[in-house]
Coordinates of C-alpha atoms and ligand atoms in Angstrom, one line a residue:
M1 CA 80.8 69.6 138.0
A2 CA 83.0 71.7 135.8
T3 CA 82.1 71.0 132.2
D4 CA 79.0 70.0 130.5
Y5 CA 80.4 67.6 128.0
Y6 CA 77.1 67.2 126.2
S7 CA 76.9 70.9 125.4
V8 CA 80.6 71.0 124.4
L9 CA 79.8 68.6 121.7
G10 CA 76.4 70.2 121.0
V11 CA 74.4 67.0 121.5
G12 CA 71.5 66.1 123.8
R13 CA 71.8 64.0 126.9
D14 CA 70.0 61.2 125.1
A15 CA 72.4 61.3 122.1
S16 CA 73.4 57.9 120.7
Q17 CA 77.1 56.9 120.3
D18 CA 76.7 57.5 116.6
Q19 CA 75.5 61.0 117.1
I20 CA 78.2 61.7 119.6
K21 CA 80.8 60.4 117.2
K22 CA 79.4 62.5 114.3
A23 CA 79.3 65.7 116.4
F24 CA 82.9 65.1 117.5
R25 CA 84.2 64.5 114.0
R26 CA 82.6 67.6 112.7
L27 CA 84.1 69.8 115.5
A28 CA 87.5 68.1 115.3
R29 CA 87.7 68.9 111.6
E30 CA 86.8 72.5 112.3
L31 CA 88.9 73.1 115.3
H32 CA 92.0 71.0 114.7
P33 CA 95.1 73.1 115.5
D34 CA 96.6 72.3 112.1
V35 CA 93.5 73.9 110.5
N36 CA 92.9 76.6 113.0
P37 CA 95.9 77.7 115.1
D38 CA 94.2 80.4 117.1
P39 CA 94.8 79.7 120.8
K40 CA 91.2 80.1 121.8
T41 CA 90.2 77.5 119.2
Q42 CA 92.9 75.2 120.5
E43 CA 91.4 75.5 123.9
R44 CA 88.0 74.5 122.4
F45 CA 89.7 71.6 120.7
K46 CA 91.0 70.3 124.0
E47 CA 87.5 70.6 125.4
I48 CA 85.8 68.6 122.7
N49 CA 88.5 66.0 123.0
A50 CA 87.9 65.7 126.6
A51 CA 84.2 65.6 126.1
Y52 CA 84.5 62.9 123.5
E53 CA 86.9 60.9 125.6
V54 CA 84.3 60.7 128.2
L55 CA 81.1 60.3 126.2
S56 CA 82.5 57.8 123.7
D57 CA 83.5 55.4 126.5
P58 CA 80.5 53.7 128.0
Q59 CA 82.2 53.3 131.4
K60 CA 83.4 56.9 131.6
K61 CA 80.1 58.1 130.3
Q62 CA 78.3 56.3 133.1
V63 CA 80.5 57.8 135.7
Y64 CA 79.9 61.2 134.2
D65 CA 76.1 60.7 133.9
L66 CA 76.1 59.8 137.6
G67 CA 77.7 63.1 138.5
G68 CA 81.4 62.2 138.5
D69 CA 84.1 63.6 136.3
P70 CA 86.2 60.7 135.1
L71 CA 88.9 62.9 133.7
S72 CA 89.6 65.0 136.8
Q73 CA 90.7 61.9 138.6
S74 CA 92.9 60.6 135.9
G75 CA 95.4 63.4 136.5
G76 CA 95.2 64.1 132.8
A77 CA 92.8 66.8 131.7
G78 CA 92.2 68.2 135.1
G79 CA 95.9 68.4 136.0
A80 CA 98.8 70.1 134.4
G81 CA 97.3 69.5 131.0
G82 CA 99.8 69.7 128.3
F83 CA 99.9 67.7 125.1
G84 CA 98.7 64.4 126.6
A85 CA 95.7 65.7 128.3
G86 CA 93.7 67.0 125.4
F87 CA 94.9 64.5 122.8
G88 CA 94.0 61.3 124.6
N89 CA 92.1 60.0 121.6
F90 CA 94.5 60.6 118.9
S91 CA 93.3 57.7 116.8
D92 CA 89.8 59.1 117.0
I93 CA 91.0 62.4 115.7
M94 CA 92.9 60.8 112.9
D95 CA 89.7 58.7 112.4
A96 CA 87.8 62.0 112.1
F97 CA 90.2 63.2 109.4
F98 CA 90.9 60.2 107.4
G99 CA 88.0 57.8 108.2
T100 CA 90.4 55.1 109.4
A101 CA 92.4 54.5 112.4
S102 CA 95.8 56.0 112.0
Q103 CA 99.0 54.1 111.5
R104 CA 101.6 56.8 111.9
G105 CA 105.2 56.2 111.1
P106 CA 108.2 58.5 111.1
R107 CA 107.8 61.4 108.7
S108 CA 110.1 61.6 105.7
R109 CA 113.0 64.0 105.6
T110 CA 112.3 64.2 101.9
R111 CA 109.8 66.8 100.7
R112 CA 108.9 68.2 97.3
G113 CA 110.7 71.5 96.4
Q114 CA 109.0 74.8 95.7
D115 CA 108.0 76.1 92.3
A116 CA 110.1 79.0 91.1
M117 CA 109.3 81.8 88.6
I118 CA 111.6 83.8 86.4
R119 CA 110.7 86.7 84.1
L120 CA 112.0 86.7 80.6
D121 CA 112.1 89.7 78.2
V122 CA 111.3 88.9 74.5
E123 CA 111.2 91.0 71.4
L124 CA 108.0 91.3 69.5
S125 CA 109.4 89.3 66.6
E126 CA 110.4 86.5 69.0
A127 CA 106.9 86.5 70.5
A128 CA 105.4 86.4 67.0
F129 CA 107.5 83.6 65.6
G130 CA 108.8 81.7 68.7
T131 CA 112.4 81.2 69.6
T132 CA 114.7 79.4 72.0
K133 CA 116.5 81.2 74.7
D134 CA 119.1 80.4 77.3
I135 CA 118.2 81.6 80.7
Q136 CA 120.2 81.7 83.9
V137 CA 118.4 80.2 86.9
D138 CA 119.5 80.4 90.5
T139 CA 117.7 77.6 92.4
A140 CA 118.3 74.9 95.0
V141 CA 119.9 71.8 93.6
V142 CA 120.8 68.5 95.2
C143 CA 123.9 68.7 97.3
T144 CA 126.5 66.6 95.5
T145 CA 128.6 66.3 98.7
C146 CA 126.0 64.2 100.4
S147 CA 123.7 63.3 97.5
G148 CA 120.8 65.0 99.3
E149 CA 121.1 62.8 102.4
G150 CA 122.2 65.7 104.6
A151 CA 124.9 63.6 106.4
A152 CA 128.6 64.4 106.1
P153 CA 130.5 62.1 103.8
G154 CA 131.4 58.8 105.5
T155 CA 128.6 59.2 108.1
S156 CA 125.0 58.4 107.8
A157 CA 121.7 59.1 109.5
Q158 CA 121.1 56.9 112.4
T159 CA 118.0 55.5 113.9
C160 CA 116.8 57.8 116.7
D161 CA 117.4 56.0 120.1
M162 CA 114.6 57.9 121.8
C163 CA 111.8 56.7 119.6
R164 CA 113.6 53.7 118.1
G165 CA 112.8 55.0 114.6
R166 CA 109.1 55.4 115.1
G167 CA 109.2 59.2 115.0
E168 CA 106.8 59.5 117.9
V169 CA 106.9 58.8 121.6
S170 CA 104.1 57.3 123.6
Q171 CA 103.1 57.9 127.1
V172 CA 100.8 55.7 129.2
T173 CA 98.7 57.6 131.7
R174 CA 97.1 55.4 134.3
S175 CA 93.6 56.3 135.4
F176 CA 91.3 54.6 137.8
L177 CA 89.3 53.4 134.8
G178 CA 92.3 52.0 132.8
Q179 CA 95.2 53.1 130.8
V180 CA 95.2 56.0 128.4
M181 CA 98.0 56.0 125.8
T182 CA 99.0 59.3 124.2
S183 CA 101.5 59.9 121.4
R184 CA 103.5 62.9 120.3
P185 CA 106.2 63.6 117.8
C186 CA 109.6 62.6 119.1
P187 CA 111.4 65.7 120.4
Q188 CA 114.8 64.3 119.7
C189 CA 114.4 63.6 116.0
Q190 CA 111.4 66.0 115.3
G191 CA 109.4 63.0 114.1
F192 CA 111.9 61.9 111.4
G193 CA 112.8 58.7 113.2
T194 CA 116.4 59.3 112.4
V195 CA 119.1 61.7 113.5
V196 CA 122.0 63.0 111.6
P197 CA 124.9 63.2 114.0
T198 CA 127.3 64.9 111.6
P199 CA 125.5 67.2 109.1
C200 CA 127.0 67.6 105.7
P201 CA 129.3 70.7 105.9
E202 CA 128.3 71.8 102.3
C203 CA 124.6 72.1 102.8
A204 CA 124.4 72.1 106.6
G205 CA 122.2 69.0 106.5
D206 CA 119.5 70.4 104.2
G207 CA 120.5 68.1 101.3
R208 CA 120.5 70.9 98.8
V209 CA 122.6 73.9 97.8
R210 CA 121.9 77.0 95.7
S211 CA 123.4 76.9 92.3
R212 CA 123.3 78.9 89.1
R213 CA 122.7 77.0 85.9
T214 CA 121.7 77.7 82.3
L215 CA 118.5 76.3 80.8
T216 CA 117.4 76.4 77.3
V217 CA 113.8 77.5 77.0
K218 CA 111.6 77.0 73.9
I219 CA 109.3 79.9 73.5
P220 CA 106.3 79.0 71.3
A221 CA 105.1 81.4 68.7
G222 CA 102.3 83.6 69.9
V223 CA 103.2 84.1 73.5
D224 CA 102.1 87.4 75.0
N225 CA 102.8 89.5 78.1
G226 CA 102.2 87.4 81.1
T227 CA 102.2 84.0 79.3
R228 CA 103.8 81.4 81.6
I229 CA 105.8 78.5 80.3
Q230 CA 106.0 75.6 82.7
L231 CA 109.2 73.7 82.9
A232 CA 108.3 70.6 85.0
G233 CA 110.9 69.7 87.6
E234 CA 113.2 72.7 87.0
G235 CA 112.3 74.5 90.2
E236 CA 113.8 74.1 93.6
V237 CA 114.9 70.7 94.7
G238 CA 113.1 69.8 98.0
P239 CA 114.7 69.3 101.4
G240 CA 116.5 65.9 101.8
G241 CA 116.9 65.6 98.0
G242 CA 113.2 65.7 97.5
P243 CA 111.7 66.0 94.0
A244 CA 112.1 69.4 92.4
G245 CA 109.2 71.8 92.0
D246 CA 108.4 73.4 88.6
L247 CA 109.9 76.5 87.1
Y248 CA 107.6 79.0 85.4
V249 CA 109.0 81.4 82.8
E250 CA 106.8 84.5 82.6
I251 CA 107.0 86.3 79.3
H252 CA 107.5 90.0 79.3
E253 CA 107.2 91.5 75.8
L254 CA 109.4 94.4 75.1
P255 CA 107.8 97.4 73.4
H256 CA 108.4 97.7 69.7
A257 CA 109.5 101.0 68.1
V258 CA 106.6 101.0 65.5
F259 CA 104.1 98.3 66.2
Q260 CA 101.6 98.2 69.1
R261 CA 100.2 94.8 69.8
R262 CA 96.5 94.2 70.5
G263 CA 95.8 90.5 70.8
D264 CA 97.5 89.0 67.8
D265 CA 97.0 92.1 65.6
L266 CA 99.6 94.8 65.2
H267 CA 98.8 98.4 64.8
C268 CA 100.8 101.4 63.5
T269 CA 100.1 104.8 62.0
V270 CA 101.5 106.2 58.8
T271 CA 101.4 109.9 58.2
I272 CA 101.2 111.0 54.5
P273 CA 100.8 114.4 52.9
M274 CA 97.4 115.5 51.6
T275 CA 98.6 115.2 48.0
A276 CA 99.7 111.6 48.4
A277 CA 96.4 110.7 50.1
S278 CA 94.6 112.1 47.1
L279 CA 96.9 110.7 44.3
G280 CA 97.8 107.5 46.0
T281 CA 101.3 106.2 46.9
K282 CA 103.2 103.3 48.1
C283 CA 105.0 103.5 51.5
P284 CA 107.8 101.1 52.4
L285 CA 107.3 99.5 55.8
E286 CA 109.6 97.1 57.7
T287 CA 107.2 94.5 58.9
L288 CA 108.1 91.5 61.0
D289 CA 108.5 89.6 57.7
G290 CA 110.8 92.1 56.1
M291 CA 110.3 95.1 53.8
E292 CA 106.9 95.5 52.3
E293 CA 105.0 98.2 50.5
V294 CA 101.8 99.7 52.0
D295 CA 99.5 100.5 49.1
V296 CA 97.8 103.8 49.8
R297 CA 95.0 104.0 47.3
P298 CA 94.1 107.3 45.6
G299 CA 91.5 109.1 47.6
T300 CA 92.5 107.6 51.0
Q301 CA 90.9 109.5 53.9
S302 CA 92.5 110.4 57.1
G303 CA 91.6 107.8 59.8
Q304 CA 91.2 105.1 57.2
S305 CA 93.1 101.9 57.9
I306 CA 94.9 99.6 55.6
P307 CA 95.1 95.9 56.7
L308 CA 98.0 93.7 55.8
H309 CA 96.4 90.3 56.3
G310 CA 98.5 87.6 58.1
R311 CA 101.3 90.0 59.0
G312 CA 100.5 90.0 62.7
V313 CA 101.5 87.6 65.5
T314 CA 101.1 83.9 65.2
H315 CA 98.0 82.5 67.1
L316 CA 99.3 80.7 70.1
R317 CA 96.5 78.1 69.8
G318 CA 95.4 77.1 66.3
N319 CA 96.7 78.2 63.0
G320 CA 97.4 81.4 61.2
R321 CA 98.4 84.9 62.2
G322 CA 96.8 88.1 63.1
D323 CA 96.8 91.2 60.8
L324 CA 99.0 94.2 60.6
I325 CA 96.8 97.3 60.5
V326 CA 98.2 100.6 59.2
H327 CA 96.2 103.6 60.3
V328 CA 96.4 106.6 57.9
E329 CA 96.8 110.1 59.1
V330 CA 96.6 112.8 56.4
Q331 CA 98.7 115.9 56.9
T332 CA 97.3 119.2 55.8
P333 CA 100.1 121.4 54.3
T334 CA 101.0 124.5 56.3
K335 CA 103.4 127.3 55.5
L336 CA 102.5 127.6 51.8
D337 CA 104.7 129.7 49.6
P338 CA 102.9 132.0 47.1
E339 CA 103.2 129.6 44.2
Q340 CA 101.8 126.7 46.2
E341 CA 99.0 128.9 47.6
E342 CA 98.2 129.9 44.0
L343 CA 98.1 126.3 42.9
L344 CA 95.7 125.3 45.7
R345 CA 93.4 128.2 45.0
R346 CA 93.3 127.2 41.4
L347 CA 92.6 123.6 42.4
A348 CA 89.8 124.8 44.7
K349 CA 88.3 126.9 41.9
L350 CA 88.5 123.9 39.4
R351 CA 86.7 121.7 42.0
G352 CA 84.1 124.4 42.8
E353 CA 85.4 124.4 46.4
E354 CA 86.1 128.1 46.8
R355 CA 83.4 128.6 49.5
P356 CA 82.7 125.1 50.9
Q357 CA 79.9 125.0 53.4
G358 CA 81.1 121.8 55.0
Q359 CA 78.9 118.8 55.5
F360 CA 77.4 118.4 58.9
Q361 CA 76.3 115.0 59.9
P362 CA 74.8 113.6 63.1
G363 CA 78.3 112.3 64.1
Q364 CA 78.5 110.2 67.2
Q365 CA 74.8 109.7 67.0
G366 CA 74.7 107.4 70.1
L367 CA 76.5 109.9 72.4
F368 CA 74.4 112.7 71.1
S369 CA 71.1 111.1 71.7
R370 CA 72.2 110.0 75.1
L371 CA 73.0 113.6 76.0
K372 CA 69.7 114.7 74.7
D373 CA 67.9 112.1 76.7
A374 CA 69.8 113.2 79.8
F375 CA 68.7 116.8 79.3
N376 CA 65.1 115.8 78.7
G377 CA 65.2 113.8 81.9
R378 CA 64.5 110.6 80.2
Ligands
ZN401 ZN1 113.1 60.1 117.7
ZN402 ZN1 125.1 68.1 101.6

């Protein structure tokens, strides 16, 4: 005896038909060639099929239980093998997958097309307020010569004479216990059920051709780097004139000369002289909304920030806009001429700042205490 069909299915010799069926279903799902194309696994798949073929059939099971191998005499599994041998119970396999006996027909030549993606550069202001843009897309479209049919004009697809349009061919193997019917996709029509004798010269029978077209895309306000806009049905048309996939437009925001975007807020730095920081000033700034004046209050410190509320990017979801935040950097004058130096010395004297001690503070408290703790081994 070559194979222990019970151990192949992982069931005991006293397993019920129900247990055998369950074990087979579980293994078939796991080892089906469509799921697991590894050759070793396929060999296992054939084994479990053979085991199930025997153990699910009361007559064959009896022969097997009495010490015979019902398959080796059928000329199927024990012989040359091939497709028919391992796939004797096709309906049971389909049953395992779909829970019902299969009713296979020819497969359709028409399939859904692939999704496509295109990157689109936008300016910061376009991202902030939204815009419409024309984009050039190069995708597969339905072949107009054959309207997606794939057949040359004046000709048409014809029913396959090998399978008579069924898309599969059946073979009956006679065994001493009865007939075993096996099916496989028709080799002449690849399972389509039809053949195209004269393919369309334009698309070589694919039903689609590549074409460049212009699309107008609406960019909503608030998009950011990496935002994807889905254009349903604008992707590749499928083979055989199948429905088109979707086109995704991925936003790439171009850097701005002045503003740096963080979320929906914009940041920039303004450098002002020490005197202006002390006396106050107004700095003109070209915002996304036009020219505005940044009000630098008297006594502004270096590192202070001045927010312009609602001058940032529009929130993509919800209402309102982010802020524009101006960071102030105060410049200390260098290269003083004698008069300027004299003026500053006078100012220092008037303010009692001739010998400033400086004010020391426990700056960066957190970091400092962490360092201290590290030294103390805590
Ligand atoms: Zn055929
Ligand atoms: Zn064509």
